[in-house]
Amino acid sequence: METKGFTQDGTVDLRGRPVLASKTGKWNACAFLVGYEAFERMAFYGIASNLVNYLTTQLHEDTVSSVRNVNSWSGSVWITPILGAYIADTYLGRFWTFTVSSLIYVMGMIMLTTAVSLKSLKPTCTNGICNKASTSQVAFFYISLYTIALGAGGTKPNISTFGADQFDDFNPHEKELKVSFFNWWMFSSFLGALFATLGLVYIQENLGWGLGYGVPTVGLLVSLVVFYLGTPIYRHKVRKTKSPARDLIQVPVTAFKNRKLQLPQNPCQLHEHEPQYYINSGKRQVHYTPIFRFLDKAAVKDGNSGRPPCTVTQVEGTKLVLGMMLIWLVTLVPSTIWAQINTLFVKQGTTLDRSLGSSFQIPAASLGSFVTLSMLISVPMYDRYFVPFMRRKTGNPRGITLLQRLGIGFVIQVIAIAIAYAVEVRRMHVIRVHQITGPKQIVPMNIFWLLPQYVLLGIADVFNAIGLLEFFYDQSPEDMQSLGTTFFTSGIGIGNFLNSFLVTMVDKLTDRGEHKSWIGDNLNDSHLDYYYGFLLVISTLNLGAFIWASSKYVYKRETKEVNEGCIEMDSKALEISPLGLQV
């Protein structure tokens, strides 16, 4: 309800007071947030993009172990947001969860900088022969890494959703601004990633690891100060449910207890609050959909559960989560492909000719900057040209639907891994021609042969990474948007764990008898092309699974207005799939 210029979505200030729409939120508030996102991305990619090299050259781990450890840490960074989102949605809210977690994140960065700076915390070398890292040195290093992962758990799911909260969905102008929010939000994160892959990687390998980690640590501290300067103009969503995730348990349990009851022929006969209830409470009523119909029994009146029946809105919230889980499952393989950028692509690059001029050597991890550069170029083109062009063609405010955006990204990603396979086949051919066998011999093939796969993965990410973040935020139940965003982060995390599992299993299965591992310590005497071919096959099959899942998905639809007892619905996602999940 719009009163005296206050926001219409019920947002408040930090003290719980209604806020004026003209003086709070929108891009003015987001300007204080993007700095943190840029520096956090710089810190993360400053670690992740070159961690495999640190583990092999400084801690002297073997290739498979280093890839597995990088994937395990990256996976943890993207999995812990599940806990952070639950705490935010259920207890502390986004602002305070972010506040506590960001301090933990900075503490982890300080510990990590210390671990790579002090001689006592690093293995010693004498006459070119290095000792293995001691148990205490390894323990302190990994405790530092996983402290960062714990801090990321509370920052990742809450900073982006807190930014989206600055736009009022009930205000047409602000809702239009919000369409571009996630594009430009990711743009700021790409800037941080670009500096990491271009600047920090070079600093780490040429000026010292301590300085390479110290720069983003200081940047994070500064960005937090800037973040808190914007506190007076931030908008905060009011939690309308004490335990928003409770419905995910209550609805299936109630439906099971009522499993022997007959569903009414007319869905209007299912239990639901009067429209006035939603007007008074500020909650949103979600429209009935004919999917996962077994859950509808939770809303049957006079059921057997011994408690009041669930409302249709509660049931539909659970359906939304199940539908998103189906889409989530088909994002795991694409996340596995993405995991190659900071692991095998980097190790592959170290075997190639990295000379630029007579004296300069390109750090292998720096090629990841082309992923970011292609993103930075593609985001403005997508937002300023592609979306308006497609909007005129389709009438959709987003230009194309969220799932169409994901599909385009996944297709580009399949093409990228196909090119990566072809380039590796070429590298193996050059190795055979020049009879290269040594692990440190440089293959006479320029590192820029890897450039197309990096660029294509960057373009793909403009479609699928930003699309996934927006999709899971947009389609989540109203009180679970932080938790919903973790579908995005956890998919990346599981993808990293899946890649770790695949690398480990492929190494064990192929390293038998006289057969050499596809992913050995000596990539010049391995078969990385076979592994890339394997990834190409499973990513192609997964693309088919995504097409099927997206054809079955039904977008969230919420109450727009009530007229003489008839409820008209407005799709919050601004698009409606013609097909539903018929279960």
XYZ file of C-alpha atoms in Angstrom:
583
model
C 0.000 0.000 0.000
C 1.480 3.344 -1.019
C 1.302 5.907 1.806
C 3.081 9.258 2.040
C 5.715 8.256 -0.503
C 6.769 5.091 1.307
C 7.834 2.003 -0.638
C 4.948 -0.227 -1.655
C 6.643 -3.565 -0.933
C 6.827 -2.978 2.823
C 10.606 -2.551 3.050
C 11.983 -0.773 6.133
C 15.206 0.783 7.397
C 17.612 -0.911 9.808
C 15.422 0.120 12.760
C 12.283 -1.350 11.226
C 10.707 1.941 10.152
C 9.018 2.410 6.730
C 11.302 4.069 4.190
C 10.647 6.766 1.612
C 10.870 5.517 -1.955
C 12.482 8.728 -3.183
C 15.349 8.732 -0.667
C 16.274 5.063 -0.404
C 17.137 2.050 -2.489
C 17.505 1.803 -6.265
C 20.914 2.226 -7.905
C 21.915 4.920 -5.403
C 21.962 2.259 -2.678
C 23.490 -0.406 -4.913
C 26.448 1.888 -5.616
C 27.642 1.160 -2.058
C 27.320 -2.585 -2.604
C 29.105 -3.132 -5.903
C 32.479 -2.143 -4.462
C 32.392 -5.045 -2.048
C 31.342 -7.433 -4.793
C 34.240 -6.309 -7.006
C 36.838 -6.738 -4.260
C 35.364 -10.034 -3.055
C 35.518 -11.411 -6.601
C 39.074 -10.108 -6.881
C 39.996 -11.958 -3.690
C 38.271 -15.186 -4.695
C 39.659 -15.333 -8.217
C 43.039 -14.144 -6.986
C 43.118 -17.365 -4.977
C 41.171 -19.765 -7.198
C 42.718 -18.932 -10.571
C 46.278 -19.685 -9.427
C 45.751 -22.005 -6.454
C 46.587 -25.118 -8.467
C 49.990 -23.601 -9.254
C 50.622 -22.660 -5.616
C 49.819 -26.165 -4.469
C 52.107 -27.795 -7.026
C 55.028 -25.329 -6.955
C 54.995 -24.174 -3.302
C 53.407 -27.025 -1.343
C 54.659 -29.611 -3.891
C 51.429 -31.542 -4.355
C 50.930 -33.787 -7.400
C 48.589 -32.775 -10.250
C 45.603 -34.934 -9.324
C 45.813 -34.005 -5.629
C 46.115 -30.298 -6.419
C 43.140 -30.397 -8.821
C 41.108 -32.318 -6.250
C 42.001 -29.877 -3.454
C 41.230 -26.809 -5.597
C 37.861 -28.291 -6.553
C 37.099 -29.256 -2.945
C 37.828 -25.748 -1.688
C 35.965 -24.042 -4.539
C 33.071 -26.428 -3.989
C 32.974 -25.516 -0.302
C 32.961 -21.796 -1.136
C 29.847 -22.347 -3.245
C 28.136 -24.880 -0.927
C 28.370 -23.024 2.401
C 25.902 -20.341 1.173
C 23.141 -22.862 1.923
C 23.846 -22.367 5.632
C 24.291 -18.618 5.283
C 21.024 -18.241 3.387
C 19.107 -20.314 5.928
C 20.425 -18.192 8.792
C 19.503 -15.002 6.898
C 15.986 -16.114 5.954
C 15.185 -17.628 9.341
C 17.066 -15.655 11.997
C 19.312 -12.661 11.295
C 18.172 -11.217 7.980
C 20.447 -10.503 5.019
C 22.199 -7.405 6.397
C 23.382 -8.850 9.721
C 24.257 -12.264 8.256
C 26.401 -10.501 5.674
C 27.996 -8.326 8.361
C 29.168 -11.256 10.515
C 30.220 -13.376 7.543
C 32.228 -10.614 5.868
C 34.349 -10.278 9.015
C 35.027 -14.033 8.963
C 35.947 -13.747 5.278
C 38.448 -10.941 5.959
C 39.934 -12.892 8.871
C 40.495 -15.847 6.520
C 42.196 -13.576 3.978
C 44.513 -12.199 6.666
C 45.405 -15.746 7.760
C 46.046 -16.828 4.168
C 48.252 -13.806 3.487
C 50.206 -14.696 6.615
C 50.500 -18.355 5.511
C 52.120 -17.468 2.178
C 54.297 -14.671 3.615
C 56.063 -16.087 6.675
C 58.985 -18.415 5.978
C 58.089 -20.565 8.969
C 54.740 -21.386 7.378
C 56.222 -22.446 4.010
C 58.407 -25.435 2.994
C 62.134 -24.675 2.854
C 64.325 -25.243 -0.205
C 68.080 -25.899 -0.338
C 70.040 -25.893 -3.610
C 66.841 -26.222 -5.591
C 65.614 -29.209 -3.568
C 62.472 -28.436 -1.577
C 61.204 -30.233 1.480
C 57.604 -31.365 1.683
C 55.345 -29.066 3.630
C 55.012 -30.055 7.280
C 51.703 -31.098 8.769
C 51.382 -27.807 10.651
C 52.157 -25.761 7.534
C 49.574 -27.616 5.472
C 47.029 -27.409 8.305
C 47.383 -23.624 8.738
C 47.145 -23.049 4.983
C 43.974 -25.094 4.586
C 42.400 -23.710 7.783
C 42.879 -20.265 6.230
C 41.277 -21.375 2.959
C 38.268 -22.924 4.652
C 37.806 -19.920 6.951
C 37.329 -17.954 3.736
C 34.861 -20.592 2.542
C 32.894 -20.238 5.778
C 32.779 -16.450 5.431
C 31.693 -16.758 1.809
C 28.772 -18.842 3.009
C 27.139 -15.795 4.543
C 28.193 -13.172 2.004
C 27.487 -14.802 -1.369
C 23.763 -15.541 -1.006
C 22.967 -12.299 0.797
C 24.855 -9.472 -0.876
C 23.257 -9.996 -4.317
C 19.763 -10.578 -2.918
C 20.197 -7.572 -0.622
C 21.003 -5.561 -3.743
C 17.886 -6.853 -5.506
C 15.855 -5.871 -2.433
C 16.659 -2.233 -3.180
C 14.121 -2.283 -6.031
C 10.371 -2.205 -5.342
C 8.514 -4.865 -7.386
C 5.272 -2.913 -6.918
C 6.714 0.185 -8.549
C 6.668 -0.181 -12.372
C 9.712 2.057 -12.870
C 11.795 0.286 -10.224
C 10.688 -3.105 -11.503
C 11.990 -2.123 -14.936
C 15.314 -1.050 -13.393
C 15.531 -4.398 -11.641
C 15.491 -6.238 -14.986
C 19.033 -4.935 -15.578
C 20.220 -5.293 -11.991
C 21.723 -8.775 -12.187
C 23.471 -7.984 -15.490
C 25.261 -4.970 -14.030
C 25.784 -6.642 -10.674
C 27.721 -9.417 -12.377
C 29.523 -6.802 -14.459
C 31.054 -5.392 -11.263
C 32.111 -8.866 -10.163
C 33.721 -9.424 -13.567
C 35.824 -6.292 -13.043
C 37.175 -7.784 -9.828
C 37.855 -11.094 -11.540
C 39.649 -9.319 -14.396
C 42.039 -7.537 -12.051
C 42.687 -10.837 -10.281
C 43.518 -12.820 -13.411
C 45.563 -10.022 -15.004
C 47.154 -8.240 -12.056
C 47.136 -10.476 -8.986
C 48.310 -13.590 -10.824
C 51.302 -11.678 -12.198
C 52.069 -10.214 -8.756
C 51.892 -13.664 -7.150
C 54.308 -15.279 -9.589
C 56.741 -12.371 -9.972
C 56.558 -10.142 -6.887
C 55.460 -12.570 -4.196
C 52.436 -14.515 -3.025
C 52.117 -12.431 0.127
C 51.658 -9.218 -1.850
C 49.341 -11.025 -4.271
C 47.001 -11.969 -1.417
C 47.568 -8.820 0.642
C 46.200 -6.443 -2.022
C 42.662 -7.945 -2.130
C 42.657 -8.239 1.673
C 43.151 -4.489 2.020
C 40.608 -3.927 -0.760
C 38.009 -5.977 1.122
C 38.498 -3.918 4.276
C 38.070 -0.662 2.351
C 34.975 -1.949 0.530
C 33.357 -2.909 3.846
C 33.822 0.644 5.112
C 32.160 1.926 1.921
C 29.341 -0.611 2.335
C 28.462 0.659 5.811
C 28.509 4.279 4.654
C 25.408 3.446 2.628
C 23.450 2.107 5.631
C 21.039 5.116 5.905
C 19.643 4.555 2.381
C 19.364 0.763 2.392
C 16.006 -0.975 2.248
C 15.454 -4.142 4.268
C 12.862 -6.810 3.573
C 10.674 -7.701 6.540
C 10.566 -11.411 7.347
C 6.900 -12.410 7.210
C 7.451 -16.015 8.285
C 9.509 -17.162 11.270
C 10.735 -20.314 9.532
C 10.190 -20.006 5.772
C 11.747 -23.402 5.038
C 9.218 -25.122 7.323
C 6.685 -25.409 4.499
C 9.107 -27.633 2.583
C 8.625 -30.236 5.326
C 5.065 -29.490 6.399
C 3.503 -29.663 2.931
C 4.863 -33.128 1.934
C 4.116 -34.533 5.412
C 0.530 -33.241 5.342
C 0.049 -34.487 1.783
C 1.258 -37.940 2.823
C -1.165 -38.047 5.766
C -4.002 -37.062 3.413
C -2.886 -39.452 0.652
C -6.118 -41.488 0.755
C -8.362 -38.443 0.368
C -9.868 -37.476 -2.969
C -8.847 -34.174 -4.513
C -11.738 -31.835 -5.367
C -12.403 -31.435 -9.065
C -12.226 -27.648 -8.739
C -8.936 -26.328 -7.294
C -10.902 -23.387 -5.825
C -12.204 -25.844 -3.230
C -8.720 -26.299 -1.781
C -7.887 -24.375 1.373
C -6.690 -20.801 0.888
C -6.851 -17.560 2.842
C -9.177 -14.808 1.723
C -7.507 -12.222 -0.555
C -7.865 -9.624 2.178
C -5.495 -11.666 4.353
C -2.681 -11.170 1.837
C -3.490 -7.481 1.488
C -3.325 -6.996 5.268
C -0.230 -9.140 5.833
C 1.760 -7.856 2.861
C 2.388 -11.419 1.717
C 1.911 -12.550 -1.877
C -0.669 -15.093 -2.918
C 0.662 -17.650 -5.395
C -1.634 -19.013 -8.115
C -2.525 -22.702 -8.290
C -0.704 -24.770 -10.927
C -1.590 -28.321 -12.053
C 1.875 -29.770 -11.357
C 3.068 -32.169 -8.657
C -0.615 -32.747 -7.924
C 0.108 -35.198 -5.108
C 1.101 -32.173 -2.996
C -2.366 -30.644 -3.460
C -3.687 -33.087 -0.869
C -1.937 -30.979 1.779
C -4.546 -28.277 1.074
C -7.602 -30.563 1.221
C -10.073 -29.258 3.769
C -11.035 -31.571 6.668
C -7.953 -33.701 6.127
C -6.447 -36.381 8.375
C -3.358 -34.482 9.478
C -4.850 -33.370 12.801
C -3.994 -29.726 12.098
C -5.383 -27.015 9.810
C -4.667 -27.759 6.143
C -1.897 -25.975 4.291
C -2.895 -23.135 2.003
C -2.597 -23.299 -1.778
C 0.115 -20.628 -1.522
C 2.133 -22.840 0.838
C 1.716 -25.818 -1.484
C 2.698 -23.777 -4.515
C 5.843 -22.574 -2.714
C 6.895 -26.183 -2.245
C 6.114 -26.903 -5.902
C 8.337 -23.988 -6.911
C 11.259 -25.458 -4.987
C 10.740 -28.894 -6.562
C 10.598 -27.344 -10.020
C 13.784 -25.384 -9.375
C 15.472 -28.566 -8.159
C 14.792 -30.151 -11.533
C 16.465 -27.228 -13.310
C 19.257 -27.253 -10.718
C 20.117 -30.871 -11.487
C 20.822 -30.095 -15.143
C 23.168 -27.226 -14.196
C 25.671 -29.515 -12.454
C 27.496 -30.690 -15.576
C 27.879 -27.116 -16.938
C 29.387 -26.185 -13.553
C 31.826 -29.071 -13.977
C 32.887 -27.643 -17.343
C 33.404 -24.245 -15.701
C 35.670 -25.877 -13.088
C 38.252 -26.626 -15.798
C 39.135 -22.925 -16.104
C 41.008 -22.810 -12.793
C 42.411 -26.352 -12.912
C 43.203 -28.352 -16.041
C 43.137 -25.379 -18.409
C 45.829 -23.749 -16.251
C 47.985 -26.903 -16.090
C 47.516 -27.312 -19.858
C 48.705 -23.732 -20.372
C 51.904 -24.325 -18.382
C 53.056 -26.840 -21.024
C 52.741 -24.362 -23.926
C 54.935 -21.555 -25.212
C 54.021 -18.553 -23.049
C 56.619 -16.129 -24.378
C 55.473 -12.644 -25.239
C 58.486 -10.857 -26.668
C 61.998 -11.752 -25.680
C 61.698 -11.639 -21.888
C 58.073 -11.682 -20.762
C 56.312 -14.921 -19.841
C 52.509 -14.925 -19.674
C 51.340 -16.599 -16.429
C 49.180 -19.566 -17.475
C 46.427 -18.526 -15.049
C 46.277 -15.062 -16.644
C 44.575 -16.489 -19.698
C 41.503 -16.662 -17.474
C 41.331 -12.897 -17.874
C 39.933 -13.477 -21.359
C 36.927 -15.181 -19.764
C 36.339 -11.987 -17.815
C 37.085 -9.676 -20.737
C 34.580 -11.460 -22.942
C 32.040 -11.123 -20.110
C 32.729 -7.416 -19.681
C 32.236 -6.827 -23.391
C 29.205 -9.094 -23.668
C 27.195 -7.805 -20.689
C 26.685 -4.240 -22.047
C 25.988 -5.640 -25.525
C 23.450 -8.060 -24.061
C 21.748 -5.438 -21.891
C 21.802 -2.494 -24.315
C 21.341 -4.195 -27.684
C 20.261 -7.825 -27.450
C 17.503 -7.333 -24.858
C 15.845 -4.313 -26.566
C 16.024 -6.068 -29.953
C 14.459 -9.273 -28.643
C 11.950 -7.299 -26.561
C 10.562 -5.829 -29.774
C 10.367 -9.309 -31.289
C 8.886 -11.201 -28.351
C 7.173 -8.590 -26.192
C 8.969 -10.066 -23.160
C 10.525 -7.369 -20.916
C 13.618 -9.554 -20.609
C 13.824 -10.099 -24.355
C 13.900 -13.870 -23.949
C 12.720 -16.075 -21.120
C 15.070 -16.978 -18.312
C 15.286 -20.611 -19.410
C 15.907 -19.649 -23.033
C 18.812 -17.553 -21.774
C 20.210 -20.555 -19.905
C 19.803 -22.796 -22.935
C 21.800 -20.444 -25.170
C 24.573 -20.352 -22.589
C 24.713 -24.137 -22.311
C 24.911 -24.521 -26.105
C 27.850 -22.098 -26.259
C 29.506 -24.012 -23.444
C 29.238 -27.295 -25.343
C 30.899 -25.604 -28.327
C 33.670 -24.350 -26.013
C 34.486 -27.783 -24.638
C 34.431 -29.177 -28.186
C 37.062 -26.595 -29.141
C 39.067 -27.420 -25.997
C 39.044 -31.067 -27.083
C 40.175 -30.156 -30.627
C 43.004 -27.944 -29.308
C 44.221 -30.694 -26.991
C 44.211 -33.149 -29.906
C 46.378 -30.623 -31.760
C 48.714 -30.308 -28.740
C 49.116 -34.090 -28.575
C 49.938 -34.133 -32.291
C 52.670 -31.515 -31.826
C 54.047 -33.541 -28.900
C 54.293 -36.664 -31.065
C 55.881 -34.791 -33.975
C 58.574 -33.264 -31.761
C 58.918 -36.405 -29.603
C 58.366 -34.497 -26.357
C 58.243 -36.665 -23.235
C 59.616 -34.631 -20.330
C 57.170 -33.046 -17.854
C 58.932 -29.669 -18.032
C 59.529 -29.601 -21.773
C 57.675 -26.771 -23.482
C 55.443 -27.756 -26.371
C 56.205 -25.513 -29.396
C 52.645 -24.315 -29.598
C 51.548 -20.832 -28.552
C 49.383 -20.546 -25.439
C 46.908 -18.392 -27.365
C 45.627 -21.597 -28.986
C 43.637 -21.874 -25.749
C 42.089 -18.437 -26.230
C 38.863 -19.499 -28.066
C 37.751 -21.856 -25.292
C 38.273 -19.144 -22.658
C 36.418 -16.501 -24.678
C 33.473 -18.779 -25.439
C 33.126 -19.808 -21.796
C 33.046 -16.113 -20.876
C 30.270 -15.425 -23.395
C 28.393 -18.512 -22.190
C 28.580 -17.224 -18.621
C 26.780 -13.997 -19.578
C 23.852 -16.204 -20.488
C 23.965 -19.025 -17.959
C 25.682 -17.639 -14.816
C 23.738 -14.362 -14.707
C 20.630 -16.162 -15.942
C 20.859 -18.757 -13.180
C 21.337 -16.133 -10.459
C 18.297 -14.208 -11.698
C 16.232 -17.354 -12.280
C 16.666 -18.768 -8.781
C 16.112 -15.385 -7.110
C 13.035 -14.657 -9.201
C 11.402 -18.075 -8.919
C 11.971 -18.634 -5.192
C 9.077 -18.350 -2.724
C 8.867 -14.807 -1.359
C 10.316 -15.617 2.087
C 13.083 -17.855 0.751
C 14.920 -15.716 -1.775
C 18.288 -15.915 -0.022
C 17.889 -19.673 0.271
C 16.692 -19.793 -3.327
C 19.833 -18.032 -4.509
C 21.845 -20.904 -3.038
C 20.512 -23.084 -5.834
C 22.876 -21.017 -7.987
C 25.868 -21.192 -5.639
C 25.381 -24.842 -4.632
C 25.174 -25.878 -8.291
C 28.636 -24.405 -8.852
C 29.856 -26.070 -5.649
C 28.539 -29.497 -6.570
C 30.004 -29.010 -10.045
C 33.433 -28.523 -8.479
C 33.005 -31.588 -6.282
C 31.794 -33.547 -9.302
C 34.888 -32.514 -11.266
C 37.074 -33.557 -8.323
C 35.322 -36.937 -8.265
C 35.624 -37.387 -12.047
C 39.330 -36.468 -12.079
C 40.036 -38.876 -9.225
C 38.047 -41.752 -10.733
C 39.412 -41.238 -14.253
C 42.944 -41.202 -12.857
C 42.390 -44.452 -10.948
C 40.571 -46.252 -13.755
C 43.007 -45.280 -16.510
C 46.251 -45.690 -14.538
C 46.398 -49.470 -14.636
C 49.208 -51.769 -15.669
C 50.910 -50.491 -18.786
C 48.189 -47.895 -19.400
C 49.038 -44.359 -18.364
C 46.627 -42.052 -16.572
C 44.712 -39.615 -18.738
C 45.560 -36.926 -16.177
C 49.076 -37.661 -14.983
C 51.654 -35.357 -13.436
C 53.299 -35.253 -16.853
C 50.626 -33.807 -19.139
C 53.017 -34.241 -22.065
C 52.752 -37.991 -21.624
C 49.062 -38.237 -20.695
C 45.755 -38.193 -22.569
C 43.971 -35.053 -21.491
C 42.240 -35.129 -24.885
C 40.377 -38.279 -23.815
C 39.146 -36.536 -20.672
C 37.968 -33.496 -22.634
C 36.218 -35.843 -25.069
C 34.479 -37.474 -22.114
C 33.349 -34.042 -20.860
C 32.060 -33.208 -24.344
C 29.898 -36.330 -24.400
C 28.331 -35.802 -20.972
C 27.769 -32.065 -21.590
C 25.976 -32.853 -24.866
C 23.758 -35.412 -23.127
C 23.097 -32.920 -20.333
C 22.025 -30.297 -22.877
C 19.324 -32.697 -24.047
C 18.224 -33.205 -20.424
C 18.051 -29.428 -19.930
C 15.862 -28.979 -23.009
C 13.457 -31.598 -21.636
C 13.421 -30.114 -18.105
C 12.913 -26.544 -19.311
C 10.008 -27.610 -21.530
C 8.279 -28.940 -18.419
C 8.895 -25.977 -16.156
C 6.032 -23.660 -15.113
C 6.994 -20.137 -14.012
C 5.800 -18.605 -10.750
C 2.587 -16.608 -10.977
C 1.283 -14.302 -8.277
C -1.919 -12.379 -7.580
C -2.288 -9.143 -9.502
C -5.795 -8.041 -8.651
C -9.125 -9.324 -7.412
C -12.339 -8.521 -9.239
C -15.722 -9.908 -8.166
C -14.206 -13.036 -6.699
C -12.077 -13.845 -9.723
C -8.338 -13.709 -9.236
C -6.257 -12.508 -12.149
C -2.673 -13.588 -12.138
C 0.535 -11.861 -13.022
C 3.636 -13.881 -13.776
C 6.379 -12.436 -11.613
C 8.891 -13.899 -14.021
C 7.065 -12.060 -16.813
C 6.916 -15.234 -18.841
C 4.813 -18.370 -18.748
C 5.789 -21.718 -20.162
C 3.037 -23.398 -22.161
C 3.936 -26.746 -20.629
C 3.765 -27.936 -17.058
C 5.285 -30.726 -15.041
C 2.493 -33.258 -15.284
C 2.986 -35.573 -12.357
